[in-house]
């Protein structure tokens, strides 16, 4: 009886290894997203990650500290070979894409914000693509999200005081002008409710658009992806959630 139970547990863990490798082969790199996709609890996740590392299928790196500490997972060459054996198409890791296109190693906070926004979008049924290619030299979107025929290119903003710029430094303003000209609206995700409102005080005066922030998305997983939508000034539709509560 004990031998059968041990064997069953090993078989279950091996199947989880296969599932995890298949998901990571899609480009997923946040450990938190892998846990959500596999519907695992903390202990089960720890055992899975330990087995993946011991089998030399993944590399695991930690960034940040305290509550903002995140694990990034990446298939090793052995993991890629295993995924190929499973018949999985192999896509670049989203972390590798951010390293290449957004210098993620140096600007890790921005990279994690991009990954977290993409994660929250997927949890809400949106398809999300990090650093999508666009045919416009003036626009470099952080994320493309699509759902029910709606297609939105999003800027993830992590600056603490984006409106406090020296006179003559209009790079930040040009970014929104270019985004509006490209898709006829602006779309922004920030870290906190306070930062979102600070940016929206400027954006709502000039462009239609949508806005959200990561704090409320994390606290209210049932919320809409966009906490605010507006057409032109004073025409705002809110999701019903009080940001940050």
mmCIF file of C-alpha atoms in Angstrom:
data_model
loop_
_atom_site.group_PDB
_atom_site.id
_atom_site.type_symbol
_atom_site.label_atom_id
_atom_site.label_comp_id
_atom_site.label_asym_id
_atom_site.label_seq_id
_atom_site.Cartn_x
_atom_site.Cartn_y
_atom_site.Cartn_z
ATOM 1 C CA UNK A 1 0.000 0.000 0.000
ATOM 2 C CA UNK A 2 2.793 2.418 0.902
ATOM 3 C CA UNK A 3 4.715 1.474 -2.282
ATOM 4 C CA UNK A 4 1.628 2.158 -4.434
ATOM 5 C CA UNK A 5 1.005 5.541 -2.750
ATOM 6 C CA UNK A 6 4.636 6.625 -3.212
ATOM 7 C CA UNK A 7 4.543 5.632 -6.862
ATOM 8 C CA UNK A 8 1.251 7.516 -7.397
ATOM 9 C CA UNK A 9 2.709 10.679 -5.861
ATOM 10 C CA UNK A 10 5.753 10.437 -8.102
ATOM 11 C CA UNK A 11 3.592 9.970 -11.185
ATOM 12 C CA UNK A 12 1.494 13.009 -10.211
ATOM 13 C CA UNK A 13 4.610 15.124 -9.695
ATOM 14 C CA UNK A 14 6.050 14.014 -13.024
ATOM 15 C CA UNK A 15 2.849 15.005 -14.791
ATOM 16 C CA UNK A 16 3.075 18.393 -13.104
ATOM 17 C CA UNK A 17 6.634 18.709 -14.377
ATOM 18 C CA UNK A 18 5.414 18.082 -17.898
ATOM 19 C CA UNK A 19 2.603 20.620 -17.547
ATOM 20 C CA UNK A 20 4.948 23.244 -16.094
ATOM 21 C CA UNK A 21 7.450 22.800 -18.920
ATOM 22 C CA UNK A 22 4.656 23.119 -21.481
ATOM 23 C CA UNK A 23 3.493 26.391 -19.918
ATOM 24 C CA UNK A 24 7.015 27.827 -19.677
ATOM 25 C CA UNK A 25 7.580 26.897 -23.321
ATOM 26 C CA UNK A 26 4.799 29.369 -24.161
ATOM 27 C CA UNK A 27 7.037 32.165 -22.875
ATOM 28 C CA UNK A 28 5.556 32.480 -19.378
ATOM 29 C CA UNK A 29 8.276 33.380 -16.884
ATOM 30 C CA UNK A 30 6.657 34.622 -13.661
ATOM 31 C CA UNK A 31 6.478 31.861 -11.066
ATOM 32 C CA UNK A 32 3.279 33.446 -9.788
ATOM 33 C CA UNK A 33 1.659 33.030 -13.198
ATOM 34 C CA UNK A 34 2.782 29.409 -13.468
ATOM 35 C CA UNK A 35 1.233 28.733 -10.048
ATOM 36 C CA UNK A 36 -2.037 30.330 -11.153
ATOM 37 C CA UNK A 37 -2.117 28.446 -14.462
ATOM 38 C CA UNK A 38 -1.620 25.148 -12.627
ATOM 39 C CA UNK A 39 -3.936 26.020 -9.720
ATOM 40 C CA UNK A 40 -1.315 25.126 -7.114
ATOM 41 C CA UNK A 41 -0.985 26.134 -3.465
ATOM 42 C CA UNK A 42 2.242 27.405 -1.911
ATOM 43 C CA UNK A 43 3.545 24.012 -0.724
ATOM 44 C CA UNK A 44 2.737 22.242 -3.964
ATOM 45 C CA UNK A 45 4.423 25.033 -5.878
ATOM 46 C CA UNK A 46 7.574 24.732 -3.770
ATOM 47 C CA UNK A 47 7.772 20.986 -4.415
ATOM 48 C CA UNK A 48 7.234 21.477 -8.127
ATOM 49 C CA UNK A 49 9.891 24.176 -8.449
ATOM 50 C CA UNK A 50 12.356 22.112 -6.427
ATOM 51 C CA UNK A 51 11.829 19.144 -8.743
ATOM 52 C CA UNK A 52 12.164 21.296 -11.868
ATOM 53 C CA UNK A 53 15.466 22.690 -10.594
ATOM 54 C CA UNK A 54 16.775 19.282 -9.507
ATOM 55 C CA UNK A 55 15.947 17.853 -12.938
ATOM 56 C CA UNK A 56 17.817 20.770 -14.542
ATOM 57 C CA UNK A 57 14.706 21.800 -16.460
ATOM 58 C CA UNK A 58 14.597 25.434 -15.288
ATOM 59 C CA UNK A 59 16.662 28.270 -13.909
ATOM 60 C CA UNK A 60 15.130 30.295 -11.071
ATOM 61 C CA UNK A 61 16.108 33.866 -10.236
ATOM 62 C CA UNK A 62 14.773 36.177 -7.555
ATOM 63 C CA UNK A 63 14.415 39.938 -7.847
ATOM 64 C CA UNK A 64 13.277 42.592 -5.404
ATOM 65 C CA UNK A 65 12.811 42.205 -1.662
ATOM 66 C CA UNK A 66 10.052 41.755 0.907
ATOM 67 C CA UNK A 67 6.545 41.845 -0.544
ATOM 68 C CA UNK A 68 7.909 42.863 -3.942
ATOM 69 C CA UNK A 69 10.179 39.804 -4.279
ATOM 70 C CA UNK A 70 9.413 37.846 -7.453
ATOM 71 C CA UNK A 71 10.764 34.654 -8.958
ATOM 72 C CA UNK A 72 11.477 34.459 -12.670
ATOM 73 C CA UNK A 73 11.696 31.033 -14.297
ATOM 74 C CA UNK A 74 13.453 30.165 -17.519
ATOM 75 C CA UNK A 75 13.804 26.838 -19.318
ATOM 76 C CA UNK A 76 17.335 25.487 -19.475
ATOM 77 C CA UNK A 77 18.655 23.843 -22.632
ATOM 78 C CA UNK A 78 17.600 20.571 -21.053
ATOM 79 C CA UNK A 79 14.142 22.015 -20.411
ATOM 80 C CA UNK A 80 13.834 23.156 -24.020
ATOM 81 C CA UNK A 81 14.830 19.672 -25.204
ATOM 82 C CA UNK A 82 12.228 18.133 -22.900
ATOM 83 C CA UNK A 83 9.547 20.532 -24.176
ATOM 84 C CA UNK A 84 10.464 19.558 -27.731
ATOM 85 C CA UNK A 85 10.066 15.886 -26.830
ATOM 86 C CA UNK A 86 6.605 16.736 -25.481
ATOM 87 C CA UNK A 87 5.755 18.269 -28.849
ATOM 88 C CA UNK A 88 5.560 21.858 -27.580
ATOM 89 C CA UNK A 89 6.334 24.818 -29.821
ATOM 90 C CA UNK A 90 9.027 26.903 -28.119
ATOM 91 C CA UNK A 91 8.492 30.640 -27.711
ATOM 92 C CA UNK A 92 10.997 33.147 -26.265
ATOM 93 C CA UNK A 93 10.735 33.772 -22.546
ATOM 94 C CA UNK A 94 8.983 37.066 -21.807
ATOM 95 C CA UNK A 95 11.870 37.922 -19.509
ATOM 96 C CA UNK A 96 14.355 37.427 -22.373
ATOM 97 C CA UNK A 97 12.199 39.666 -24.568
ATOM 98 C CA UNK A 98 12.245 42.396 -21.921
ATOM 99 C CA UNK A 99 15.998 42.044 -21.474
ATOM 100 C CA UNK A 100 16.506 42.462 -25.205
ATOM 101 C CA UNK A 101 14.021 45.262 -25.860
ATOM 102 C CA UNK A 102 13.673 47.098 -22.526
ATOM 103 C CA UNK A 103 16.973 46.467 -20.737
ATOM 104 C CA UNK A 104 15.203 44.500 -18.003
ATOM 105 C CA UNK A 105 18.382 43.650 -16.127
ATOM 106 C CA UNK A 106 18.950 47.337 -15.392
ATOM 107 C CA UNK A 107 15.316 48.421 -15.155
ATOM 108 C CA UNK A 108 13.939 45.427 -13.287
ATOM 109 C CA UNK A 109 11.086 47.328 -11.585
ATOM 110 C CA UNK A 110 9.622 48.342 -14.916
ATOM 111 C CA UNK A 111 10.089 44.836 -16.328
ATOM 112 C CA UNK A 112 8.215 43.259 -13.413
ATOM 113 C CA UNK A 113 5.416 45.788 -13.728
ATOM 114 C CA UNK A 114 5.064 44.826 -17.393
ATOM 115 C CA UNK A 115 4.990 41.116 -16.530
ATOM 116 C CA UNK A 116 2.483 41.636 -13.719
ATOM 117 C CA UNK A 117 0.164 43.659 -15.931
ATOM 118 C CA UNK A 118 0.276 40.937 -18.605
ATOM 119 C CA UNK A 119 -0.444 38.358 -15.897
ATOM 120 C CA UNK A 120 -3.453 40.270 -14.548
ATOM 121 C CA UNK A 121 -4.758 40.745 -18.086
ATOM 122 C CA UNK A 122 -4.615 37.003 -18.760
ATOM 123 C CA UNK A 123 -6.376 36.259 -15.477
ATOM 124 C CA UNK A 124 -9.232 38.391 -16.775
ATOM 125 C CA UNK A 125 -9.484 36.645 -20.118
ATOM 126 C CA UNK A 126 -7.353 38.989 -22.221
ATOM 127 C CA UNK A 127 -4.640 37.792 -24.568
ATOM 128 C CA UNK A 128 -1.446 39.636 -23.656
ATOM 129 C CA UNK A 129 1.760 40.086 -25.661
ATOM 130 C CA UNK A 130 4.846 41.703 -24.144
ATOM 131 C CA UNK A 131 6.787 44.196 -26.299
ATOM 132 C CA UNK A 132 4.671 43.724 -29.442
ATOM 133 C CA UNK A 133 6.138 44.772 -32.753
ATOM 134 C CA UNK A 134 4.377 47.700 -34.413
ATOM 135 C CA UNK A 135 4.871 49.390 -37.745
ATOM 136 C CA UNK A 136 5.539 52.812 -36.261
ATOM 137 C CA UNK A 137 9.007 54.104 -35.276
ATOM 138 C CA UNK A 138 7.526 56.557 -32.749
ATOM 139 C CA UNK A 139 5.702 53.955 -30.665
ATOM 140 C CA UNK A 140 7.156 51.181 -28.478
ATOM 141 C CA UNK A 141 4.249 49.688 -26.524
ATOM 142 C CA UNK A 142 4.981 47.678 -23.405
ATOM 143 C CA UNK A 143 2.044 45.293 -23.834
ATOM 144 C CA UNK A 144 -0.676 44.503 -26.357
ATOM 145 C CA UNK A 145 -3.939 43.172 -24.899
ATOM 146 C CA UNK A 146 -6.876 41.795 -26.881
ATOM 147 C CA UNK A 147 -10.332 40.593 -25.904
ATOM 148 C CA UNK A 148 -13.727 40.418 -27.629
ATOM 149 C CA UNK A 149 -12.448 42.333 -30.645
ATOM 150 C CA UNK A 150 -10.865 45.094 -28.542
ATOM 151 C CA UNK A 151 -7.161 45.638 -29.215
ATOM 152 C CA UNK A 152 -5.195 48.004 -26.942
ATOM 153 C CA UNK A 153 -1.511 48.913 -26.823
ATOM 154 C CA UNK A 154 -0.522 49.786 -23.265
ATOM 155 C CA UNK A 155 2.194 51.857 -21.588
ATOM 156 C CA UNK A 156 3.251 50.628 -18.133
ATOM 157 C CA UNK A 157 4.374 53.669 -16.158
ATOM 158 C CA UNK A 158 6.522 53.304 -13.033
ATOM 159 C CA UNK A 159 7.799 56.861 -12.513
ATOM 160 C CA UNK A 160 6.911 58.318 -9.126
ATOM 161 C CA UNK A 161 6.301 61.872 -10.316
ATOM 162 C CA UNK A 162 5.841 61.695 -14.091
ATOM 163 C CA UNK A 163 4.413 65.208 -14.315
ATOM 164 C CA UNK A 164 7.370 66.851 -12.545
ATOM 165 C CA UNK A 165 9.578 67.412 -15.551
ATOM 166 C CA UNK A 166 12.011 70.163 -16.273
ATOM 167 C CA UNK A 167 10.669 72.784 -18.691
ATOM 168 C CA UNK A 168 11.851 71.672 -22.098
ATOM 169 C CA UNK A 169 11.862 67.937 -21.294
ATOM 170 C CA UNK A 170 8.748 66.896 -23.189
ATOM 171 C CA UNK A 171 9.674 63.227 -23.752
ATOM 172 C CA UNK A 172 6.919 62.083 -21.402
ATOM 173 C CA UNK A 173 4.306 64.259 -23.116
ATOM 174 C CA UNK A 174 5.406 63.129 -26.581
ATOM 175 C CA UNK A 175 4.931 59.498 -25.548
ATOM 176 C CA UNK A 176 1.213 60.046 -25.004
ATOM 177 C CA UNK A 177 0.829 62.149 -28.134
ATOM 178 C CA UNK A 178 2.403 59.361 -30.163
ATOM 179 C CA UNK A 179 0.293 56.693 -28.480
ATOM 180 C CA UNK A 180 -2.904 58.632 -29.164
ATOM 181 C CA UNK A 181 -1.964 59.270 -32.781
ATOM 182 C CA UNK A 182 -1.230 55.567 -33.189
ATOM 183 C CA UNK A 183 -4.441 54.092 -31.747
ATOM 184 C CA UNK A 184 -6.747 57.073 -31.141
ATOM 185 C CA UNK A 185 -6.699 56.614 -27.379
ATOM 186 C CA UNK A 186 -4.181 56.337 -24.546
ATOM 187 C CA UNK A 187 -3.823 53.308 -22.282
ATOM 188 C CA UNK A 188 -1.801 53.299 -19.076
ATOM 189 C CA UNK A 189 -1.060 50.959 -16.179
ATOM 190 C CA UNK A 190 0.678 52.270 -13.061
ATOM 191 C CA UNK A 191 1.771 50.741 -9.752
ATOM 192 C CA UNK A 192 -0.643 52.366 -7.288
ATOM 193 C CA UNK A 193 -3.935 54.294 -7.157
ATOM 194 C CA UNK A 194 -2.105 57.526 -6.292
ATOM 195 C CA UNK A 195 0.210 57.286 -9.266
ATOM 196 C CA UNK A 196 -2.674 56.440 -11.579
ATOM 197 C CA UNK A 197 -4.661 59.501 -10.517
ATOM 198 C CA UNK A 198 -1.578 61.689 -10.895
ATOM 199 C CA UNK A 199 -1.147 60.609 -14.514
ATOM 200 C CA UNK A 200 -4.852 60.691 -15.312
ATOM 201 C CA UNK A 201 -5.101 64.302 -14.178
ATOM 202 C CA UNK A 202 -3.005 65.110 -17.232
ATOM 203 C CA UNK A 203 -4.264 62.480 -19.690
ATOM 204 C CA UNK A 204 -7.985 63.111 -19.183
ATOM 205 C CA UNK A 205 -7.554 66.734 -20.210
ATOM 206 C CA UNK A 206 -6.113 65.816 -23.593
ATOM 207 C CA UNK A 207 -7.073 62.316 -24.780
ATOM 208 C CA UNK A 208 -9.693 59.576 -24.493
ATOM 209 C CA UNK A 209 -8.428 56.363 -23.011
ATOM 210 C CA UNK A 210 -8.295 53.678 -20.335
ATOM 211 C CA UNK A 211 -6.319 53.352 -17.115
ATOM 212 C CA UNK A 212 -5.538 50.805 -14.428
ATOM 213 C CA UNK A 213 -3.021 50.054 -11.662
ATOM 214 C CA UNK A 214 -1.472 46.912 -10.217
ATOM 215 C CA UNK A 215 -2.365 47.367 -6.543
ATOM 216 C CA UNK A 216 -6.129 47.245 -7.063
ATOM 217 C CA UNK A 217 -5.873 44.499 -9.697
ATOM 218 C CA UNK A 218 -4.019 42.315 -7.175
ATOM 219 C CA UNK A 219 -6.471 43.015 -4.338
ATOM 220 C CA UNK A 220 -9.582 42.546 -6.496
ATOM 221 C CA UNK A 221 -8.946 39.669 -8.921
ATOM 222 C CA UNK A 222 -12.601 39.786 -10.006
ATOM 223 C CA UNK A 223 -12.355 43.409 -11.166
ATOM 224 C CA UNK A 224 -12.311 44.519 -14.777
ATOM 225 C CA UNK A 225 -8.832 45.012 -16.216
ATOM 226 C CA UNK A 226 -9.551 48.704 -16.780
ATOM 227 C CA UNK A 227 -10.452 50.558 -13.611
ATOM 228 C CA UNK A 228 -11.326 53.695 -15.567
ATOM 229 C CA UNK A 229 -12.451 54.434 -19.111
ATOM 230 C CA UNK A 230 -13.149 57.879 -20.499
ATOM 231 C CA UNK A 231 -13.918 59.376 -23.879
ATOM 232 C CA UNK A 232 -13.108 63.056 -23.438
ATOM 233 C CA UNK A 233 -12.795 65.267 -20.333
ATOM 234 C CA UNK A 234 -15.504 64.776 -17.692
ATOM 235 C CA UNK A 235 -16.863 61.655 -19.406
ATOM 236 C CA UNK A 236 -15.435 58.928 -17.153
ATOM 237 C CA UNK A 237 -16.683 55.377 -16.594
ATOM 238 C CA UNK A 238 -15.334 53.654 -13.458
ATOM 239 C CA UNK A 239 -15.227 49.913 -12.853
ATOM 240 C CA UNK A 240 -17.018 50.145 -9.502
ATOM 241 C CA UNK A 241 -13.915 49.404 -7.438
ATOM 242 C CA UNK A 242 -12.413 51.983 -5.133
ATOM 243 C CA UNK A 243 -8.755 51.993 -6.116
ATOM 244 C CA UNK A 244 -6.487 50.559 -3.464
ATOM 245 C CA UNK A 245 -9.234 49.222 -1.188
#
